[in-house]
C-alpha cells in the first residue's frame, strides 16, 4: 500500500519532469494531462484511508493489550487474595501471610503498571510512525499539486 502511493507520486513527478515545456514561459511551465493527474491523485486518496484504518487497528490493539493486562492483574490479585485467606487460617503465620500477600499484590500492581506503560509506549510509537508517514505523503501530495498548478499556468 505504501509502495503504491510512492509509485503514484513518482509517476506524477515523472509526468511533470518529462512534460513538454510551454514556449516562451518564464518559469518552466509544462503541458501535462490533467485527467491523468487527477486519476493519480484520486488513487492516492483511495489508498490513504488504509493508513488511517491501520492507525485505528493500532488503537484497537492497544485497547486489547490493556484489557488483557487488566485481566491478568485481576487474576493475580484474586490468586493473591485466595492465598492470603488460606494463610490466615493458620494462626502462627498470620503476619507473614499478610506481608507476603501485600507483596504479591504490590508486585502484581507494579507488573500491571509496567504492562500499561509498555503498551502505551508501543502504541504511541506506532502511531507516531503512522503520523509521520501520513505527514510525508501529505507533503508529497501538496508538493505535486503545486507543481501541477505551476505546470497548468
Short mmCIF file of C-alpha atoms in Angstrom, two decimals:
data_model
loop_
_atom_site.label_atom_id
_atom_site.label_comp_id
_atom_site.label_asym_id
_atom_site.label_seq_id
_atom_site.Cartn_x
_atom_site.Cartn_y
_atom_site.Cartn_z
CA UNK A 1 0.00 0.00 0.00
CA UNK A 2 2.78 2.41 0.98
CA UNK A 3 4.71 1.39 -2.11
CA UNK A 4 1.66 2.04 -4.30
CA UNK A 5 1.38 5.61 -3.03
CA UNK A 6 5.08 6.16 -3.55
CA UNK A 7 4.79 4.78 -7.08
CA UNK A 8 1.91 7.14 -7.83
CA UNK A 9 3.85 10.12 -6.51
CA UNK A 10 6.83 9.12 -8.62
CA UNK A 11 4.55 8.83 -11.64
CA UNK A 12 3.30 12.38 -11.03
CA UNK A 13 6.85 13.64 -10.71
CA UNK A 14 7.85 11.83 -13.91
CA UNK A 15 4.88 13.32 -15.75
CA UNK A 16 5.91 16.83 -14.74
CA UNK A 17 9.61 16.22 -15.37
CA UNK A 18 9.04 14.63 -18.78
CA UNK A 19 6.34 17.03 -19.94
CA UNK A 20 6.94 19.34 -22.87
CA UNK A 21 7.71 22.89 -21.88
CA UNK A 22 5.42 25.76 -22.80
CA UNK A 23 7.25 28.01 -25.26
CA UNK A 24 8.18 31.47 -24.03
CA UNK A 25 7.23 30.75 -20.41
CA UNK A 26 9.36 32.31 -17.69
CA UNK A 27 9.13 29.64 -15.02
CA UNK A 28 9.29 26.18 -16.62
CA UNK A 29 5.63 25.76 -17.38
CA UNK A 30 4.78 22.40 -18.88
CA UNK A 31 1.88 20.67 -20.58
CA UNK A 32 0.54 17.59 -18.80
CA UNK A 33 -2.64 15.55 -18.87
CA UNK A 34 -4.87 17.00 -16.19
CA UNK A 35 -7.13 13.96 -16.43
CA UNK A 36 -4.32 11.53 -15.63
CA UNK A 37 -3.05 13.71 -12.78
CA UNK A 38 -6.50 13.76 -11.21
CA UNK A 39 -6.76 9.97 -11.64
CA UNK A 40 -3.45 9.54 -9.84
CA UNK A 41 -4.47 11.94 -7.06
CA UNK A 42 -7.74 10.02 -6.67
CA UNK A 43 -5.79 6.75 -6.39
CA UNK A 44 -3.54 8.28 -3.74
CA UNK A 45 -6.57 9.45 -1.77
CA UNK A 46 -8.14 5.99 -2.11
CA UNK A 47 -5.01 4.43 -0.63
CA UNK A 48 -4.61 6.85 2.28
CA UNK A 49 -7.64 5.63 4.28
CA UNK A 50 -5.87 2.28 4.58
CA UNK A 51 -3.23 4.05 6.68
CA UNK A 52 -5.98 5.54 8.80
CA UNK A 53 -7.55 2.10 9.27
CA UNK A 54 -4.13 0.82 10.27
CA UNK A 55 -3.92 3.56 12.92
CA UNK A 56 -7.37 2.56 14.21
CA UNK A 57 -6.18 -1.04 14.35
CA UNK A 58 -3.22 0.04 16.42
CA UNK A 59 -5.55 1.77 18.86
CA UNK A 60 -7.72 -1.36 18.99
CA UNK A 61 -4.60 -3.45 19.64
CA UNK A 62 -3.65 -1.07 22.43
CA UNK A 63 -7.09 -1.46 23.99
CA UNK A 64 -6.84 -5.24 23.70
CA UNK A 65 -3.37 -5.24 25.28
CA UNK A 66 -4.61 -3.05 28.13
CA UNK A 67 -7.70 -5.24 28.65
CA UNK A 68 -5.53 -8.37 28.76
CA UNK A 69 -3.19 -6.69 31.25
CA UNK A 70 -6.19 -5.77 33.39
CA UNK A 71 -7.50 -9.36 33.27
CA UNK A 72 -4.10 -10.71 34.28
CA UNK A 73 -3.86 -8.14 37.06
CA UNK A 74 -7.28 -9.15 38.41
CA UNK A 75 -6.39 -12.85 38.23
CA UNK A 76 -3.10 -12.32 40.06
CA UNK A 77 -4.88 -10.25 42.70
CA UNK A 78 -7.59 -12.94 43.07
CA UNK A 79 -4.92 -15.60 43.47
CA UNK A 80 -3.07 -13.45 45.98
CA UNK A 81 -6.25 -12.86 47.97
CA UNK A 82 -7.09 -16.57 47.94
CA UNK A 83 -3.58 -17.40 49.07
CA UNK A 84 -3.77 -14.79 51.80
CA UNK A 85 -7.05 -16.24 53.11
CA UNK A 86 -5.55 -19.74 53.29
CA UNK A 87 -2.55 -18.42 55.15
CA UNK A 88 -4.71 -16.51 57.59
CA UNK A 89 -6.34 -19.73 58.71
CA UNK A 90 -3.11 -20.76 60.35
CA UNK A 91 -2.62 -18.54 63.38
CA UNK A 92 1.18 -18.70 63.62
CA UNK A 93 1.84 -17.33 60.14
CA UNK A 94 -0.84 -14.65 60.00
CA UNK A 95 1.61 -11.76 59.94
CA UNK A 96 3.88 -13.44 57.40
CA UNK A 97 0.91 -14.26 55.19
CA UNK A 98 -0.35 -10.70 55.26
CA UNK A 99 3.07 -9.34 54.38
CA UNK A 100 3.53 -11.86 51.59
CA UNK A 101 0.05 -11.19 50.21
CA UNK A 102 0.71 -7.47 50.20
CA UNK A 103 4.00 -8.07 48.39
CA UNK A 104 2.24 -10.21 45.79
CA UNK A 105 -0.46 -7.59 45.33
CA UNK A 106 2.13 -4.81 45.07
CA UNK A 107 4.15 -6.87 42.59
CA UNK A 108 1.01 -7.58 40.56
CA UNK A 109 0.08 -3.91 40.52
CA UNK A 110 3.62 -2.93 39.53
CA UNK A 111 3.63 -5.55 36.77
CA UNK A 112 0.26 -4.27 35.58
CA UNK A 113 1.53 -0.67 35.62
CA UNK A 114 4.64 -1.73 33.71
CA UNK A 115 2.49 -3.54 31.13
CA UNK A 116 0.25 -0.46 30.77
CA UNK A 117 3.29 1.77 30.29
CA UNK A 118 4.87 -0.61 27.78
CA UNK A 119 1.61 -0.95 25.84
CA UNK A 120 1.08 2.82 25.77
CA UNK A 121 4.66 3.41 24.69
CA UNK A 122 4.37 0.79 21.94
CA UNK A 123 1.13 2.24 20.63
CA UNK A 124 2.42 5.82 20.86
CA UNK A 125 5.50 4.83 18.87
CA UNK A 126 3.44 3.08 16.19
CA UNK A 127 1.01 5.97 15.93
CA UNK A 128 3.90 8.45 15.66
CA UNK A 129 5.35 6.41 12.78
CA UNK A 130 1.97 6.28 11.04
CA UNK A 131 1.51 10.00 11.65
CA UNK A 132 4.95 10.74 10.20
CA UNK A 133 4.22 8.55 7.17
CA UNK A 134 0.91 10.30 6.57
CA UNK A 135 2.56 13.70 7.01
CA UNK A 136 5.22 12.74 4.46
CA UNK A 137 2.56 11.64 1.98
CA UNK A 138 0.62 14.83 2.58
CA UNK A 139 3.74 16.92 1.91
CA UNK A 140 4.42 14.96 -1.29
CA UNK A 141 0.85 15.42 -2.48
CA UNK A 142 0.92 19.16 -1.71
CA UNK A 143 4.24 19.50 -3.49
CA UNK A 144 2.97 17.55 -6.50
CA UNK A 145 -0.20 19.62 -6.63
CA UNK A 146 1.85 22.82 -6.50
CA UNK A 147 4.00 21.51 -9.33
CA UNK A 148 0.88 20.59 -11.24
CA UNK A 149 -0.66 24.03 -10.67
CA UNK A 150 2.56 25.65 -11.85
CA UNK A 151 2.51 23.42 -14.89
CA UNK A 152 -1.11 24.30 -15.66
CA UNK A 153 -0.38 28.08 -15.71
#
